[in-house]
Amino acid sequence: MLFANAISDNRNVRSQMFNNQQSIKNVPSNTQEIPGYLQLYQTPPGENISLTEFDEIAMERLKLLKNFENCKDSHPMHTEEFKNKFRKTCDKIKLIVFPDLKPTSSEDIAELWRRDNIGHFILRLAFCRTPENQKWLTQIEGDLLRFRLRQEREVVVDSSLSAVNFPIHKLSSEEKKEMEEDLEHACQVLSIDMKNKAFYKVDFIDAIELIRRGSVHLKKGFAYFPFEDLVTILVSKMKNTTMAAMARAFKHLAILEEEGRLLPRLARLSNNAYSGKDYNGEQADGSIIITRHMIDKLAVRSFAPCMKQMHKNLRLNHHLKYGARRQYGLFLKGIGLSLEEAIAMMRDEFTKKIPSDKFDKEYSYNIRYMYGKEGRRVPQTAMSCATIILNNPPSATDCHGCPFRHSEKQVLKQKLSGESILKKGQVELIVDLAESNQYDKACTRYFEFTHHLEEGGLGQRITHPNQYYEESQKIIAERIAAKHTSDSQTSQKSEPKEEQMDTQ
Ligand code: SF4
């Protein structure tokens, strides 16, 4: 009986989805029908797209959002530096219309509009599975929309607004005139600016943020505000809609389980929120060969806290449990440690506690498996921060995972305070970021402070332990090169003196 109910429930939801599919066919599909190029993400795409295009657009959007986040990390959003940096990204990733990079052909604008719409809705589906993912996507999409709206002229925003059914009404000149004095005082607008300023009204429920700020005029259940505040209303509306839609989508995803084509793609997208390169241990020609004897030094200088923690544990206890063996082993493979060196390094440690043949029987198979020499014979790639943070959380006796995500506040504070390189204020900042679930930001600040960079000096977020390692090695190499140059310049300067002395 229960089973029958479940089937009929599924059927109902499916037929509801079919009806929705019919209604979203009304989305503008050709250039003439597109009223403005600015998306407010009210209507999901209704057309058929190939799986190849699905993958391509989704990855591009993820890359765009990650780049936007990195730009935000280096410069405040209102600055020219931010705008210039992000403009370059938009120019490379053809996905949204950047205000001053607007293509001249209407076909190109329509195509960007379409890709913008599809990318946003695919990520909603991909990121609806965990509260952390939902929060990240909503926040970053909200910030991106805020930035785009702030760059736009009033007429473009009005045109986009008229294409969706938000209950926001622009005041006519008569309406504005009638309440001019009230608007001027309540919205704190200079009387000299009143003439050219547009005002809008919305149900007061949709203007809670502005009401809290005390910058609206309230009358008969409506909130009145100037154009500048329209951005706040539109962004918070979009964020609320996105959160609610993701909660609904999560419920309905169960119905897609039978599809088998879409779900693995969506899981890949959200698990791999990191959209950079795969670290599989293939080293570029000319890169330094890593041996097990170098690991102790590298760990101190260039390992992310998660890897440092496991390395320390290995040296201390001469053992690693399965979760740590995989996380740390794939990381070492990713930085270029060969299979032979990896086995030798683990054997050196493990055999301090167990006989060598036990190690060969029980542990070396897994190491060879990671390098693609056993089982399915597929070499595996190192885990990104998203995978480490979202999957396989450690128990109290494990040492894998991410210290920013999986350590208690006090324990994390204690660990960071133990690092003499970090000042008290820096430790507090990192702990606060970790407390507010911004693990990647906490790790980025940790990287910057321990590499003597200023806050935001890295210019990107840490989203992969191997990226952490590579960036650290890059900085160290640059500093060594700079020191060599300055040393040789100093010795060149001192040479003429010696010549002079010689000739005297
Ligand atoms: S944020 Fe990533 S790199 Fe940093 S400690 Fe956590 S898992 Fe490691």
Short mmCIF file of C-alpha atoms and ligand atoms in Angstrom, two decimals:
data_model
loop_
_atom_site.label_atom_id
_atom_site.label_comp_id
_atom_site.label_asym_id
_atom_site.label_seq_id
_atom_site.Cartn_x
_atom_site.Cartn_y
_atom_site.Cartn_z
CA MET A 1 0.00 0.00 0.00
CA LEU A 2 2.78 2.34 0.99
CA PHE A 3 4.59 1.42 -2.19
CA ALA A 4 1.47 2.17 -4.28
CA ASN A 5 1.17 5.57 -2.59
CA ALA A 6 4.77 6.35 -3.33
CA ILE A 7 4.27 5.46 -7.02
CA SER A 8 1.18 7.61 -7.28
CA ASP A 9 3.03 10.49 -5.51
CA ASN A 10 5.85 10.17 -8.01
CA ARG A 11 3.35 10.18 -10.87
CA ASN A 12 1.75 13.35 -9.51
CA VAL A 13 5.09 15.07 -9.24
CA ARG A 14 6.05 13.90 -12.73
CA SER A 15 2.81 15.19 -14.25
CA GLN A 16 3.34 18.48 -12.35
CA MET A 17 6.83 18.65 -13.83
CA PHE A 18 5.39 18.00 -17.30
CA ASN A 19 2.92 20.87 -16.82
CA ASN A 20 5.76 23.11 -15.71
CA GLN A 21 7.69 22.05 -18.78
CA GLN A 22 4.75 23.20 -20.91
CA SER A 23 4.64 26.56 -19.16
CA ILE A 24 8.36 27.25 -19.40
CA LYS A 25 8.23 26.77 -23.15
CA ASN A 26 7.15 30.40 -23.15
CA VAL A 27 10.66 31.57 -22.39
CA PRO A 28 11.91 34.06 -25.01
CA SER A 29 13.77 32.08 -27.61
CA ASN A 30 14.63 34.59 -30.29
CA THR A 31 16.30 37.93 -30.34
CA GLN A 32 13.23 40.06 -30.93
CA GLU A 33 11.48 38.59 -27.92
CA ILE A 34 14.33 39.29 -25.51
CA PRO A 35 13.46 42.59 -23.85
CA GLY A 36 16.74 43.30 -22.09
CA TYR A 37 19.98 41.40 -21.82
CA LEU A 38 20.06 41.38 -18.06
CA GLN A 39 18.85 38.12 -16.53
CA LEU A 40 16.77 38.15 -13.37
CA TYR A 41 16.53 34.35 -13.47
CA GLN A 42 12.77 34.10 -13.19
CA THR A 43 12.12 31.61 -15.99
CA PRO A 44 14.03 28.33 -16.38
CA PRO A 45 15.18 27.42 -19.88
CA GLY A 46 12.56 25.47 -21.83
CA GLU A 47 14.55 24.31 -24.83
CA ASN A 48 16.35 21.02 -25.48
CA ILE A 49 20.11 21.09 -25.08
CA SER A 50 22.67 18.38 -25.75
CA LEU A 51 24.56 16.78 -22.88
CA THR A 52 27.80 18.17 -24.31
CA GLU A 53 26.43 21.69 -24.16
CA PHE A 54 25.03 20.98 -20.70
CA ASP A 55 28.52 20.02 -19.46
CA GLU A 56 30.24 22.88 -21.22
CA ILE A 57 27.91 25.66 -20.01
CA ALA A 58 27.83 24.32 -16.45
CA MET A 59 31.62 24.14 -16.15
CA GLU A 60 32.00 27.59 -17.69
CA ARG A 61 29.54 29.09 -15.23
CA LEU A 62 31.31 27.44 -12.32
CA LYS A 63 34.59 28.87 -13.60
CA LEU A 64 32.99 32.31 -13.93
CA LEU A 65 31.69 32.21 -10.36
CA LYS A 66 35.04 30.99 -9.01
CA ASN A 67 36.84 33.77 -10.86
CA PHE A 68 34.35 36.30 -9.57
CA GLU A 69 35.00 35.05 -6.05
CA ASN A 70 38.76 35.34 -6.57
CA CYS A 71 38.45 38.91 -7.89
CA LYS A 72 36.28 39.75 -4.88
CA ASP A 73 38.97 38.38 -2.63
CA SER A 74 41.64 40.65 -4.06
CA HIS A 75 39.69 43.91 -4.47
CA PRO A 76 36.47 45.41 -3.06
CA MET A 77 33.61 45.07 -5.56
CA HIS A 78 33.11 48.79 -6.14
CA THR A 79 36.71 49.49 -7.22
CA GLU A 80 38.06 49.93 -10.76
CA GLU A 81 40.68 47.22 -10.06
CA PHE A 82 37.90 44.72 -9.41
CA LYS A 83 36.01 45.76 -12.52
CA ASN A 84 39.07 45.52 -14.76
CA LYS A 85 40.06 42.14 -13.42
CA PHE A 86 36.56 40.68 -13.76
CA ARG A 87 36.10 42.20 -17.21
CA LYS A 88 39.03 40.10 -18.43
CA THR A 89 37.32 36.95 -17.12
CA CYS A 90 34.03 37.82 -18.84
CA ASP A 91 35.90 38.46 -22.04
CA LYS A 92 37.41 34.98 -21.91
CA ILE A 93 34.38 33.08 -20.63
CA LYS A 94 31.56 33.99 -22.99
CA LEU A 95 28.67 33.51 -20.62
CA ILE A 96 27.20 36.81 -19.51
CA VAL A 97 26.87 40.27 -21.01
CA PHE A 98 29.34 42.49 -19.18
CA PRO A 99 27.98 46.06 -19.33
CA ASP A 100 30.85 47.62 -21.23
CA LEU A 101 31.69 44.53 -23.25
CA LYS A 102 28.23 44.33 -24.76
CA PRO A 103 28.43 42.64 -28.18
CA THR A 104 27.13 44.68 -31.08
CA SER A 105 25.18 41.90 -32.76
CA SER A 106 21.79 41.11 -31.28
CA GLU A 107 22.33 37.40 -32.09
CA ASP A 108 25.43 37.38 -29.87
CA ILE A 109 23.52 39.12 -27.09
CA ALA A 110 20.69 36.59 -27.38
CA GLU A 111 23.19 33.71 -27.21
CA LEU A 112 24.86 35.12 -24.08
CA TRP A 113 21.44 35.69 -22.52
CA ARG A 114 20.56 32.07 -23.23
CA ARG A 115 23.85 30.70 -21.81
CA ASP A 116 23.53 32.92 -18.74
CA ASN A 117 20.05 31.50 -18.12
CA ILE A 118 20.97 27.84 -18.73
CA GLY A 119 24.18 28.02 -16.63
CA HIS A 120 22.40 29.55 -13.65
CA PHE A 121 19.62 26.94 -13.62
CA ILE A 122 21.97 23.95 -14.06
CA LEU A 123 24.01 25.06 -11.04
CA ARG A 124 20.83 25.46 -9.01
CA LEU A 125 20.17 21.77 -9.64
CA ALA A 126 23.77 20.73 -9.02
CA PHE A 127 24.17 22.68 -5.79
CA CYS A 128 20.84 21.85 -4.15
CA ARG A 129 22.06 18.69 -2.33
CA THR A 130 23.74 20.15 0.75
CA PRO A 131 23.01 23.30 2.79
CA GLU A 132 26.65 24.38 2.38
CA ASN A 133 26.45 24.20 -1.40
CA GLN A 134 23.07 25.94 -1.46
CA LYS A 135 24.43 28.75 0.66
CA TRP A 136 27.57 29.19 -1.43
CA LEU A 137 25.70 29.31 -4.72
CA THR A 138 23.01 31.68 -3.46
CA GLN A 139 25.58 34.05 -2.00
CA ILE A 140 27.89 34.15 -5.01
CA GLU A 141 25.04 34.41 -7.57
CA GLY A 142 23.54 37.21 -5.45
CA ASP A 143 26.85 39.09 -5.40
CA LEU A 144 27.28 38.65 -9.15
CA LEU A 145 23.79 40.00 -9.82
CA ARG A 146 24.41 42.92 -7.45
CA PHE A 147 27.60 43.80 -9.28
CA ARG A 148 25.92 43.60 -12.69
CA LEU A 149 22.91 45.68 -11.64
CA ARG A 150 25.17 48.37 -10.18
CA GLN A 151 26.99 48.69 -13.51
CA GLU A 152 23.78 49.11 -15.48
CA ARG A 153 21.81 52.12 -16.56
CA GLU A 154 18.29 52.61 -15.22
CA VAL A 155 16.71 51.95 -18.59
CA VAL A 156 18.32 48.48 -18.88
CA VAL A 157 17.21 47.48 -15.40
CA ASP A 158 13.67 48.78 -16.08
CA SER A 159 13.54 46.81 -19.29
CA SER A 160 14.56 43.58 -17.55
CA LEU A 161 12.12 44.29 -14.77
CA SER A 162 9.25 44.75 -17.19
CA ALA A 163 9.92 41.27 -18.59
CA VAL A 164 9.34 39.49 -15.27
CA ASN A 165 6.37 39.50 -13.01
CA PHE A 166 7.92 41.04 -9.91
CA PRO A 167 5.33 43.12 -8.09
CA ILE A 168 7.55 46.23 -8.27
CA HIS A 169 5.96 49.35 -9.66
CA LYS A 170 7.76 52.44 -10.95
CA LEU A 171 6.11 55.68 -9.80
CA SER A 172 4.68 57.92 -12.51
CA SER A 173 5.70 61.60 -12.39
CA GLU A 174 2.27 62.44 -10.91
CA GLU A 175 2.62 59.86 -8.16
CA LYS A 176 6.12 61.07 -7.43
CA LYS A 177 5.02 64.71 -7.31
CA GLU A 178 2.21 63.89 -4.90
CA MET A 179 4.54 62.40 -2.30
CA GLU A 180 7.72 64.33 -3.12
CA GLU A 181 8.26 65.74 0.35
CA ASP A 182 7.75 62.41 2.12
CA LEU A 183 10.09 60.62 -0.30
CA GLU A 184 12.78 63.27 0.06
CA HIS A 185 12.82 63.00 3.85
CA ALA A 186 12.29 59.28 4.31
CA CYS A 187 14.73 58.19 1.60
CA GLN A 188 17.29 60.87 2.48
CA VAL A 189 17.53 62.26 -1.05
CA LEU A 190 18.81 65.80 -1.64
CA SER A 191 16.07 68.06 -3.01
CA ILE A 192 18.36 69.02 -5.87
CA ASP A 193 18.45 65.36 -6.98
CA MET A 194 14.72 64.75 -6.67
CA LYS A 195 13.88 65.90 -10.18
CA ASN A 196 15.89 63.23 -11.98
CA LYS A 197 15.47 60.41 -9.51
CA ALA A 198 13.18 57.48 -10.24
CA PHE A 199 11.19 55.93 -7.39
CA TYR A 200 9.60 52.52 -7.05
CA LYS A 201 7.08 50.91 -4.75
CA VAL A 202 6.87 47.33 -3.52
CA ASP A 203 4.91 45.38 -0.93
CA PHE A 204 6.64 46.17 2.37
CA ILE A 205 7.28 42.42 2.97
CA ASP A 206 9.72 42.49 0.05
CA ALA A 207 11.59 45.49 1.44
CA ILE A 208 12.47 44.24 4.91
CA GLU A 209 16.20 44.89 4.42
CA LEU A 210 15.57 48.53 3.43
CA ILE A 211 13.10 48.99 6.28
CA ARG A 212 15.71 47.70 8.69
CA ARG A 213 18.10 50.33 7.33
CA GLY A 214 15.40 52.98 7.76
CA SER A 215 15.78 54.33 4.24
CA VAL A 216 12.27 53.85 2.80
CA HIS A 217 8.98 55.65 2.93
CA LEU A 218 6.17 53.40 4.19
CA LYS A 219 2.55 54.02 3.27
CA LYS A 220 -0.50 51.75 3.31
CA GLY A 221 1.51 48.51 3.24
CA PHE A 222 3.91 49.65 0.50
CA ALA A 223 7.55 50.65 0.72
CA TYR A 224 8.77 53.49 -1.54
CA PHE A 225 12.45 53.77 -2.45
CA PRO A 226 14.78 55.31 -5.08
CA PHE A 227 16.45 53.50 -8.01
CA GLU A 228 19.68 52.86 -6.06
CA ASP A 229 17.81 50.68 -3.59
CA LEU A 230 16.16 48.68 -6.33
CA VAL A 231 19.37 46.61 -6.49
CA THR A 232 18.94 45.50 -2.86
CA ILE A 233 15.33 44.48 -3.51
CA LEU A 234 16.10 42.58 -6.71
CA VAL A 235 19.11 40.77 -5.25
CA SER A 236 17.33 39.69 -2.09
CA LYS A 237 14.34 38.56 -4.18
CA MET A 238 16.60 36.52 -6.44
CA LYS A 239 18.38 34.99 -3.44
CA ASN A 240 15.09 34.02 -1.76
CA THR A 241 13.76 32.51 -4.99
CA THR A 242 16.99 30.59 -5.57
CA MET A 243 17.05 29.16 -2.02
CA ALA A 244 13.38 28.10 -2.22
CA ALA A 245 13.84 26.61 -5.70
CA MET A 246 16.88 24.62 -4.56
CA ALA A 247 14.98 23.22 -1.57
CA ARG A 248 12.19 22.10 -3.96
CA ALA A 249 14.66 20.71 -6.49
CA PHE A 250 16.37 18.64 -3.78
CA LYS A 251 13.05 16.92 -3.01
CA HIS A 252 12.42 16.18 -6.68
CA LEU A 253 15.91 14.92 -7.42
CA ALA A 254 14.88 11.50 -6.11
CA ILE A 255 12.67 11.12 -9.16
CA LEU A 256 15.62 11.67 -11.43
CA GLU A 257 17.49 8.74 -9.81
CA GLU A 258 16.22 6.41 -12.52
CA GLU A 259 17.66 8.61 -15.26
CA GLY A 260 21.30 7.81 -14.57
CA ARG A 261 22.50 10.40 -17.07
CA LEU A 262 21.86 13.68 -15.32
CA LEU A 263 22.57 12.81 -11.69
CA PRO A 264 26.21 11.76 -12.08
CA ARG A 265 26.80 15.01 -14.00
CA LEU A 266 25.18 17.11 -11.29
CA ALA A 267 27.11 15.28 -8.55
CA ARG A 268 30.36 15.82 -10.42
CA LEU A 269 29.66 19.52 -10.69
CA SER A 270 28.92 20.09 -7.02
CA ASN A 271 31.61 17.72 -5.70
CA ASN A 272 34.08 19.36 -7.94
CA ALA A 273 33.17 22.95 -7.09
CA TYR A 274 36.85 23.35 -7.64
CA SER A 275 37.02 23.90 -11.42
CA GLY A 276 40.74 24.19 -11.98
CA LYS A 277 43.13 21.52 -13.12
CA ASP A 278 43.20 17.85 -12.14
CA TYR A 279 46.22 16.94 -10.06
CA ASN A 280 47.05 13.43 -11.19
CA GLY A 281 50.80 13.46 -10.67
CA GLU A 282 51.74 14.05 -14.30
CA GLN A 283 54.57 16.52 -14.07
CA ALA A 284 55.52 19.05 -16.70
CA ASP A 285 58.88 18.51 -18.40
CA GLY A 286 61.70 20.02 -16.41
CA SER A 287 59.83 20.04 -13.08
CA ILE A 288 61.76 18.99 -9.98
CA ILE A 289 61.63 15.28 -9.09
CA ILE A 290 60.17 14.81 -5.61
CA THR A 291 61.67 12.13 -3.39
CA ARG A 292 60.52 10.88 0.00
CA HIS A 293 63.52 12.50 1.65
CA MET A 294 62.25 15.94 0.63
CA ILE A 295 58.79 15.56 2.15
CA ASP A 296 59.58 16.73 5.71
CA LYS A 297 60.95 20.06 4.48
CA LEU A 298 58.18 20.53 1.91
CA ALA A 299 55.53 19.80 4.54
CA VAL A 300 56.78 22.62 6.77
CA ARG A 301 57.02 25.15 3.96
CA SER A 302 54.31 24.33 1.45
CA PHE A 303 51.71 21.84 2.68
CA ALA A 304 48.18 22.98 3.45
CA PRO A 305 47.11 22.46 7.09
CA CYS A 306 45.14 19.32 6.19
CA MET A 307 48.22 17.66 4.68
CA LYS A 308 50.56 18.94 7.38
CA GLN A 309 48.28 17.35 9.96
CA MET A 310 48.36 13.93 8.29
CA HIS A 311 52.10 14.08 7.66
CA LYS A 312 52.72 14.88 11.32
CA ASN A 313 50.49 11.99 12.32
CA LEU A 314 52.33 9.59 10.05
CA ARG A 315 55.71 10.55 11.50
CA LEU A 316 54.40 10.40 15.06
CA ASN A 317 52.30 7.21 15.00
CA HIS A 318 53.94 5.38 12.08
CA HIS A 319 50.47 4.62 10.77
CA LEU A 320 47.59 6.24 8.87
CA LYS A 321 44.02 5.00 8.76
CA TYR A 322 42.27 4.36 5.42
CA GLY A 323 40.74 7.88 4.99
CA ALA A 324 44.08 9.59 5.60
CA ARG A 325 46.01 7.09 3.46
CA ARG A 326 43.77 7.97 0.51
CA GLN A 327 43.61 11.75 1.05
CA TYR A 328 47.33 12.12 1.78
CA GLY A 329 48.44 9.45 -0.71
CA LEU A 330 46.58 11.08 -3.63
CA PHE A 331 47.96 14.48 -2.63
CA LEU A 332 51.55 13.15 -2.65
CA LYS A 333 50.91 11.53 -6.02
CA GLY A 334 49.54 14.90 -7.21
CA ILE A 335 52.71 16.76 -6.26
CA GLY A 336 54.77 14.26 -8.22
CA LEU A 337 55.93 11.59 -5.74
CA SER A 338 56.48 8.40 -7.78
CA LEU A 339 54.82 5.08 -6.93
CA GLU A 340 58.12 3.56 -5.82
CA GLU A 341 58.91 6.53 -3.57
CA ALA A 342 55.38 6.53 -2.12
CA ILE A 343 55.57 2.83 -1.24
CA ALA A 344 59.07 3.26 0.21
CA MET A 345 57.99 6.23 2.32
CA MET A 346 54.96 4.41 3.77
CA ARG A 347 56.95 1.22 4.28
CA ASP A 348 59.69 3.12 6.19
CA GLU A 349 57.06 4.40 8.62
CA PHE A 350 54.60 1.50 8.87
CA THR A 351 57.34 -1.12 9.42
CA LYS A 352 58.37 0.66 12.59
CA LYS A 353 55.26 -0.98 14.02
CA ILE A 354 54.39 -3.92 11.76
CA PRO A 355 56.45 -6.55 9.88
CA SER A 356 57.39 -5.77 6.29
CA ASP A 357 55.40 -8.67 4.77
CA LYS A 358 52.25 -7.49 6.58
CA PHE A 359 52.75 -4.06 4.99
CA ASP A 360 53.15 -5.62 1.54
CA LYS A 361 50.02 -7.73 2.00
CA GLU A 362 47.72 -5.13 3.53
CA TYR A 363 48.83 -1.68 2.43
CA SER A 364 50.91 -1.62 -0.72
CA TYR A 365 47.98 -2.84 -2.88
CA ASN A 366 46.01 0.36 -2.09
CA ILE A 367 48.95 2.58 -2.98
CA ARG A 368 49.41 0.79 -6.32
CA TYR A 369 45.62 1.06 -6.87
CA MET A 370 45.77 4.86 -6.49
CA TYR A 371 48.51 4.98 -9.11
CA GLY A 372 46.40 2.89 -11.51
CA LYS A 373 48.51 -0.26 -11.24
CA GLU A 374 45.86 -2.52 -9.68
CA GLY A 375 42.10 -3.17 -9.98
CA ARG A 376 40.44 -1.00 -12.64
CA ARG A 377 43.88 0.41 -13.47
CA VAL A 378 42.63 3.98 -13.60
CA PRO A 379 45.06 6.52 -12.07
CA GLN A 380 43.20 8.66 -9.54
CA THR A 381 43.34 12.41 -9.10
CA ALA A 382 43.99 14.27 -5.85
CA MET A 383 40.95 15.40 -3.84
CA SER A 384 39.78 19.01 -4.01
CA CYS A 385 38.79 20.94 -0.87
CA ALA A 386 35.10 20.49 -1.75
CA THR A 387 35.50 16.70 -1.85
CA ILE A 388 37.47 16.70 1.41
CA ILE A 389 34.98 18.96 3.14
CA LEU A 390 31.78 17.34 1.92
CA ASN A 391 32.65 13.62 1.88
CA ASN A 392 33.79 11.11 4.46
CA PRO A 393 33.99 13.30 7.59
CA PRO A 394 36.65 12.10 10.09
CA SER A 395 35.77 10.52 13.43
CA ALA A 396 37.47 11.66 16.64
CA THR A 397 40.36 9.24 16.11
CA ASP A 398 40.93 10.08 12.42
CA CYS A 399 43.36 12.70 11.16
CA HIS A 400 42.03 13.24 7.63
CA GLY A 401 39.53 15.93 6.54
CA CYS A 402 39.93 19.70 6.65
CA PRO A 403 41.02 21.30 9.96
CA PHE A 404 38.96 24.42 9.18
CA ARG A 405 35.82 22.33 8.70
CA HIS A 406 36.32 19.38 10.99
CA SER A 407 38.08 20.83 14.07
CA GLU A 408 36.28 22.28 17.08
CA LYS A 409 36.74 26.04 17.40
CA GLN A 410 38.96 25.75 20.48
CA VAL A 411 41.09 23.00 18.98
CA LEU A 412 41.58 24.99 15.79
CA LYS A 413 42.51 28.08 17.77
CA GLN A 414 45.02 26.08 19.79
CA LYS A 415 46.56 24.56 16.65
CA LEU A 416 46.91 27.95 14.95
CA SER A 417 48.24 29.67 18.06
CA GLY A 418 50.97 27.04 18.16
CA GLU A 419 52.33 28.41 14.88
CA SER A 420 54.70 31.18 15.91
CA ILE A 421 54.46 32.82 12.48
CA LEU A 422 50.79 33.79 13.07
CA LYS A 423 49.88 36.88 15.09
CA LYS A 424 47.01 36.81 17.58
CA GLY A 425 44.71 38.92 15.37
CA GLN A 426 45.43 36.73 12.37
CA VAL A 427 44.55 33.58 14.33
CA GLU A 428 41.27 35.17 15.39
CA LEU A 429 40.41 36.22 11.85
CA ILE A 430 41.04 32.70 10.51
CA VAL A 431 39.03 31.06 13.31
CA ASP A 432 36.12 33.49 12.72
CA LEU A 433 36.09 32.66 9.01
CA ALA A 434 36.09 28.93 9.75
CA GLU A 435 33.30 29.46 12.31
CA SER A 436 31.17 31.16 9.66
CA ASN A 437 31.68 28.18 7.29
CA GLN A 438 34.05 30.07 4.97
CA TYR A 439 36.65 27.31 4.99
CA ASP A 440 38.30 28.20 1.68
CA LYS A 441 38.63 31.82 2.78
CA ALA A 442 40.09 30.74 6.14
CA CYS A 443 42.64 28.58 4.32
CA THR A 444 43.49 31.40 1.90
CA ARG A 445 44.13 33.83 4.77
CA TYR A 446 46.26 31.16 6.48
CA PHE A 447 48.27 30.81 3.26
CA GLU A 448 48.73 34.58 2.96
CA PHE A 449 49.75 35.14 6.57
CA THR A 450 52.18 32.21 6.64
CA HIS A 451 53.76 33.37 3.36
CA HIS A 452 54.09 36.99 4.55
CA LEU A 453 51.57 38.29 2.00
CA GLU A 454 49.05 40.96 2.83
CA GLU A 455 45.37 40.02 3.14
CA GLY A 456 44.03 39.30 -0.38
CA GLY A 457 47.62 39.28 -1.72
CA LEU A 458 47.31 35.78 -3.17
CA GLY A 459 44.65 37.02 -5.61
CA GLN A 460 42.74 33.73 -5.66
CA ARG A 461 41.02 31.36 -3.27
CA ILE A 462 42.51 28.08 -2.15
CA THR A 463 40.18 25.37 -3.41
CA HIS A 464 42.61 22.47 -3.67
CA PRO A 465 45.46 21.31 -1.38
CA ASN A 466 47.66 20.76 -4.46
CA GLN A 467 46.92 24.31 -5.63
CA TYR A 468 48.06 25.44 -2.16
CA TYR A 469 51.29 23.51 -2.61
CA GLU A 470 51.93 24.82 -6.13
CA GLU A 471 51.25 28.45 -5.22
CA SER A 472 53.53 28.14 -2.19
CA GLN A 473 56.33 26.65 -4.28
CA LYS A 474 55.88 29.40 -6.88
CA ILE A 475 56.26 32.12 -4.24
CA ILE A 476 59.34 30.43 -2.72
CA ALA A 477 60.95 30.05 -6.17
CA GLU A 478 60.23 33.71 -7.03
CA ARG A 479 61.78 34.87 -3.76
CA ILE A 480 64.88 32.74 -4.29
CA ALA A 481 65.21 34.10 -7.87
CA ALA A 482 64.77 37.70 -6.62
CA LYS A 483 67.44 37.13 -3.95
CA HIS A 484 69.87 35.74 -6.55
CA THR A 485 69.29 38.77 -8.77
CA SER A 486 69.81 41.23 -5.95
CA ASP A 487 72.95 39.32 -4.76
CA SER A 488 74.45 39.34 -8.24
CA GLN A 489 73.62 43.05 -8.66
CA THR A 490 75.37 43.79 -5.37
CA SER A 491 78.44 41.82 -6.39
CA GLN A 492 78.49 43.55 -9.83
CA LYS A 493 78.39 46.93 -8.11
CA SER A 494 81.30 45.96 -5.90
CA GLU A 495 83.39 44.65 -8.86
CA PRO A 496 84.50 48.07 -10.29
CA LYS A 497 85.78 48.97 -6.84
CA GLU A 498 87.95 45.88 -6.86
CA GLU A 499 89.17 46.76 -10.37
CA GLN A 500 89.94 50.23 -9.14
CA MET A 501 91.82 48.80 -6.21
CA ASP A 502 93.68 46.47 -8.53
CA THR A 503 94.77 49.29 -10.80
CA GLN A 504 95.80 51.56 -7.98
S1 SF4 B 1 40.64 24.35 2.86
FE1 SF4 B 1 41.37 22.72 1.51
S2 SF4 B 1 43.58 22.94 1.43
FE2 SF4 B 1 42.87 24.14 3.15
S3 SF4 B 1 43.07 22.78 4.88
FE3 SF4 B 1 40.98 22.57 4.14
S4 SF4 B 1 41.02 20.88 2.69
FE4 SF4 B 1 43.15 21.49 3.05
#
